[in-house]
XYZ file of C-alpha atoms in Angstrom:
350
model
C 165.490 48.361 122.305
C 164.765 47.293 125.871
C 161.101 46.399 126.643
C 159.165 49.264 127.925
C 161.957 51.750 126.986
C 160.433 55.049 126.043
C 160.870 56.143 122.382
C 162.821 59.390 122.075
C 161.054 62.238 120.490
C 162.188 64.410 117.581
C 163.720 67.105 119.938
C 165.524 64.551 121.918
C 167.121 63.158 118.810
C 167.956 66.565 117.425
C 169.732 67.394 120.680
C 172.399 64.862 119.703
C 174.756 67.258 117.836
C 176.383 64.814 115.415
C 172.888 63.424 114.475
C 171.744 67.041 113.932
C 174.670 67.696 111.472
C 173.866 64.374 109.542
C 170.282 65.633 109.475
C 171.390 68.948 108.007
C 173.591 67.258 105.464
C 170.504 65.122 104.393
C 168.430 68.331 103.957
C 170.874 70.204 101.645
C 171.852 67.220 99.523
C 168.269 65.977 98.917
C 166.967 69.453 98.183
C 169.692 69.780 95.569
C 168.930 66.233 94.272
C 165.174 66.695 93.849
C 165.638 70.172 92.245
C 167.953 68.639 89.677
C 165.962 65.572 89.078
C 162.861 67.663 88.489
C 164.863 69.793 86.085
C 166.050 66.794 84.285
C 162.584 65.367 83.772
C 161.024 68.645 82.863
C 163.753 69.317 80.344
C 163.663 65.830 78.831
C 159.810 65.840 78.757
C 158.926 69.203 77.673
C 162.092 70.495 75.830
C 163.661 67.400 74.372
C 160.198 65.821 73.961
C 161.489 62.463 75.207
C 159.322 59.456 74.675
C 157.958 57.279 77.572
C 160.669 54.788 76.884
C 163.322 57.467 77.186
C 161.936 58.804 80.494
C 161.931 55.190 81.624
C 165.393 54.850 80.861
C 166.149 57.942 83.051
C 164.370 56.271 85.899
C 166.142 52.888 85.244
C 169.533 54.509 85.249
C 168.786 56.205 88.444
C 167.151 53.232 90.191
C 169.119 50.254 88.762
C 172.092 50.501 91.179
C 169.765 50.294 94.071
C 167.780 47.412 92.616
C 170.772 45.353 91.630
C 173.489 46.354 94.264
C 171.373 47.548 97.132
C 170.997 44.112 98.803
C 174.856 43.599 98.699
C 176.322 47.226 99.107
C 175.913 47.027 102.836
C 178.334 44.111 102.964
C 180.928 46.174 101.374
C 180.223 49.415 103.312
C 180.556 47.560 106.514
C 184.133 46.914 105.512
C 184.868 50.621 104.687
C 185.533 53.606 106.982
C 182.063 55.152 107.365
C 182.886 58.803 107.349
C 185.259 58.438 104.314
C 182.623 56.517 102.450
C 179.943 59.334 103.112
C 182.269 62.071 102.086
C 183.669 60.323 99.135
C 180.215 59.618 97.873
C 179.228 63.275 98.102
C 182.337 64.557 96.574
C 182.109 62.079 93.425
C 178.345 63.012 93.110
C 179.235 66.686 93.074
C 181.750 65.898 90.227
C 179.028 63.836 88.301
C 176.514 66.604 88.635
C 178.865 69.045 86.814
C 178.258 66.851 83.794
C 174.584 67.718 83.747
C 175.622 71.113 82.722
C 176.657 69.896 79.264
C 173.790 67.580 78.371
C 172.153 68.483 75.129
C 170.184 65.202 74.705
C 168.272 62.834 76.867
C 170.782 60.213 76.335
C 173.473 62.315 78.080
C 171.655 62.005 81.250
C 171.844 58.197 81.387
C 175.502 57.610 82.391
C 175.478 60.568 84.841
C 172.375 59.334 86.594
C 173.764 55.751 86.670
C 176.877 57.070 88.404
C 174.985 59.166 90.888
C 172.580 56.368 91.510
C 175.584 54.002 92.296
C 177.095 56.428 94.829
C 173.715 56.969 96.471
C 173.334 53.242 96.907
C 176.761 53.220 98.641
C 175.795 56.390 100.807
C 172.526 54.949 102.255
C 173.895 52.036 104.190
C 176.888 54.000 105.537
C 174.382 56.629 106.675
C 172.476 53.853 108.319
C 175.638 52.755 110.172
C 176.306 56.336 111.275
C 172.724 56.661 112.636
C 173.098 53.447 114.569
C 176.540 54.693 116.063
C 175.075 58.332 116.909
C 171.646 57.493 118.309
C 170.540 55.044 121.075
C 168.360 52.112 120.371
C 165.283 53.905 121.665
C 165.767 56.751 119.271
C 166.238 54.726 116.176
C 162.710 54.845 115.100
C 162.489 58.712 115.392
C 165.845 59.171 113.750
C 164.765 57.075 110.911
C 161.452 59.197 110.631
C 163.426 62.360 110.789
C 165.483 61.253 107.894
C 162.453 60.173 105.959
C 160.665 63.413 106.656
C 163.541 65.190 105.114
C 163.041 63.204 102.011
C 159.335 63.977 102.080
C 159.823 67.732 102.667
C 162.304 68.096 99.912
C 160.055 66.241 97.496
C 157.363 68.803 98.239
C 159.718 71.673 98.059
C 161.867 70.452 95.345
C 159.452 70.459 92.373
C 157.932 74.033 93.176
C 161.349 75.504 93.686
C 162.707 73.793 90.645
C 159.862 75.019 88.514
C 160.525 78.639 89.576
C 164.352 78.129 89.091
C 163.877 76.460 85.661
C 161.516 79.297 84.621
C 163.756 82.259 85.862
C 167.313 80.818 85.521
C 167.090 77.659 83.427
C 167.781 74.037 84.196
C 171.453 74.516 84.290
C 171.142 76.645 87.405
C 169.370 73.582 89.058
C 172.269 71.378 88.080
C 174.856 73.719 89.588
C 172.688 73.852 92.766
C 172.827 70.134 92.980
C 176.678 70.159 92.806
C 176.916 72.726 95.544
C 174.416 70.811 97.774
C 176.747 67.746 97.615
C 179.612 69.713 98.553
C 177.814 71.385 101.426
C 176.831 67.886 102.604
C 180.480 66.613 102.637
C 181.385 69.761 104.648
C 178.723 69.001 107.240
C 179.766 65.382 107.616
C 183.548 66.036 107.766
C 183.654 67.095 111.448
C 181.723 64.177 112.689
C 183.346 61.426 114.951
C 181.538 58.179 113.834
C 182.516 55.050 115.878
C 181.239 51.934 114.022
C 179.170 49.589 116.230
C 180.882 46.099 116.845
C 180.237 43.869 113.774
C 179.299 40.341 114.470
C 180.440 39.347 111.068
C 184.137 40.238 112.007
C 183.831 37.669 114.979
C 182.129 34.889 112.873
C 184.582 35.265 109.877
C 187.690 36.550 111.301
C 189.852 33.944 109.682
C 188.554 34.632 106.096
C 189.903 37.418 104.035
C 189.144 39.130 100.674
C 186.524 37.773 98.404
C 185.960 34.769 100.609
C 185.023 37.074 103.657
C 182.676 39.055 101.546
C 181.018 35.880 100.210
C 180.654 34.514 103.804
C 179.234 37.839 105.055
C 176.785 37.939 102.044
C 175.767 34.366 102.692
C 175.174 35.041 106.347
C 173.053 37.954 105.567
C 170.774 36.096 103.016
C 170.609 33.307 105.490
C 169.457 35.637 108.183
C 166.759 37.176 105.909
C 165.521 33.711 104.522
C 165.072 32.249 107.928
C 163.178 35.214 109.392
C 159.751 35.343 107.589
C 158.936 38.845 108.827
C 162.225 40.308 107.698
C 161.931 38.659 104.389
C 158.380 40.061 103.839
C 159.667 43.553 104.833
C 162.673 43.388 102.531
C 160.362 42.538 99.744
C 157.818 45.182 100.543
C 160.519 47.802 100.849
C 161.911 46.749 97.472
C 158.417 47.094 96.003
C 157.817 50.461 97.573
C 161.019 51.902 96.351
C 160.433 50.601 92.881
C 157.000 52.151 92.846
C 158.076 55.522 93.936
C 161.100 55.415 91.575
C 159.105 54.573 88.465
C 155.782 56.236 89.386
C 157.194 59.890 89.922
C 159.118 60.214 86.627
C 156.511 58.731 84.363
C 153.978 61.310 85.694
C 155.632 63.817 83.417
C 154.828 61.837 80.338
C 151.263 61.000 81.732
C 150.687 64.813 82.164
C 152.158 65.679 78.760
C 150.419 63.080 76.609
C 147.301 62.024 78.500
C 146.239 65.209 80.287
C 147.817 67.466 77.619
C 149.170 69.828 80.292
C 152.459 71.471 80.938
C 155.287 71.760 83.630
C 152.961 73.388 86.144
C 150.718 70.479 86.718
C 153.735 68.125 86.747
C 155.306 70.120 89.496
C 151.994 69.986 91.431
C 151.759 66.261 90.957
C 155.228 65.770 92.183
C 154.877 67.972 95.280
C 151.670 66.072 96.228
C 153.611 62.637 96.168
C 155.769 64.345 98.544
C 153.031 65.748 100.595
C 151.462 62.359 100.821
C 154.756 61.069 102.046
C 155.036 63.668 104.676
C 151.569 63.005 106.058
C 152.175 59.293 106.053
C 155.496 59.891 108.044
C 153.757 62.123 110.619
C 150.935 59.679 111.260
C 153.019 56.451 111.112
C 155.756 57.326 113.439
C 153.727 57.536 116.632
C 151.481 54.525 115.820
C 154.314 52.265 114.813
C 155.770 52.494 118.291
C 152.554 50.696 119.560
C 151.264 48.682 116.684
C 152.983 45.740 114.597
C 154.979 47.175 111.669
C 153.597 44.362 109.406
C 150.110 46.073 109.745
C 151.292 49.381 108.171
C 153.288 47.388 105.442
C 150.144 45.531 104.419
C 148.079 48.769 104.388
C 150.778 50.462 102.446
C 150.766 47.788 99.681
C 146.983 47.957 99.508
C 147.071 51.742 99.085
C 149.675 51.539 96.310
C 147.368 49.196 94.379
C 144.470 51.553 94.713
C 146.517 54.510 93.630
C 147.717 52.823 90.456
C 144.339 51.666 89.632
C 142.899 55.129 90.135
C 145.497 56.666 87.731
C 144.890 53.942 85.105
C 141.047 54.463 85.160
C 140.839 58.228 84.745
C 142.301 61.088 82.701
C 141.076 63.712 85.265
C 143.659 66.133 86.564
C 141.960 66.223 89.987
C 141.891 62.487 90.340
C 145.567 62.308 89.002
C 146.578 64.575 92.002
C 144.663 62.421 94.443
C 146.486 59.341 93.069
C 149.850 61.028 93.608
C 148.828 61.955 97.187
C 147.737 58.242 97.893
C 150.972 56.948 96.313
C 153.133 59.143 98.648
C 151.088 58.182 101.826
C 151.206 54.451 100.914
C 155.051 54.469 100.439
C 155.460 56.092 103.741
C 153.300 53.355 105.301
C 155.649 50.759 103.855
C 159.094 52.464 104.266
C 159.287 54.006 107.795
C 158.254 50.824 109.796
C 160.227 48.627 107.264
C 163.403 50.582 107.802
C 163.067 50.857 111.510
C 162.580 47.098 111.837
C 165.545 46.444 109.830
C 167.642 48.796 111.789
C 166.453 47.342 115.117
C 167.205 43.763 113.766
C 170.818 44.904 112.794
C 171.426 46.282 116.336
C 170.041 43.029 117.899
C 172.203 41.035 115.525
């Protein structure tokens, strides 16, 4: 972004028609995802009576591809057609979601979530490339905040909606909704004309091919991160925030069932408040991050995450549990939005 260039607002970014379609695709696919994930956790916890270890395995299967392959997936996605990667990820995830309809034990969820997590790990960097190609540099922060706010809004709406759907139509209805949401996302992305920004790696490693080229690109990426202290810190903080939200939210189901001795209703409220904290954080961070150093928000977010976890560990009160969930969501927003905007801006400069 050029010094002094004004940051585009939400309306300005959404006037970019391809960006708006990508935003709509994010809305429908994430709503389906959160509805299905809540249905899985509610079914495993309150119907299958899954143990904390089994619920943890649900989280591990969903988050493991991101934790292990997330740092290198971008290297591969940068070599693939962006639109085809996005559409293929949606279609394969739709097919995997059909398998949820036939799950009769907690273990049946593991391979399906592992596959969906892997495809989501490929989808995310491809979506980042699409955003960089569709939005000017001065709109990247706003576009990133828009995408994150969709995540937050769906996290709020998902548990409440899923609770109603599970009670009236059953969990399988939620799984079917997830399948159709991926199909709708693919249909929205299909008409987009995504032109990949010029890749520096292709100039630097043009003579290399195959695995050698992938290795050279990965080495260049790791070298860039290791030689930029701010970027290294942000990448580590982003990983910690992703891990925290990925593990914290599912285990709330077991906490509500075994510690608070409550049922699905409180679990839905707690999950929605995590999303509420995320939404409030995104709304407050976006305008401030345009004027203040991103590292300040990252440090604040890490401190709030620590406070939320300590609060949850020191109480068995439902009210304080809901407060801890809200703080967790707010803290994650303070870490994720400035971190992702900084990484995207660095990619554009590189």
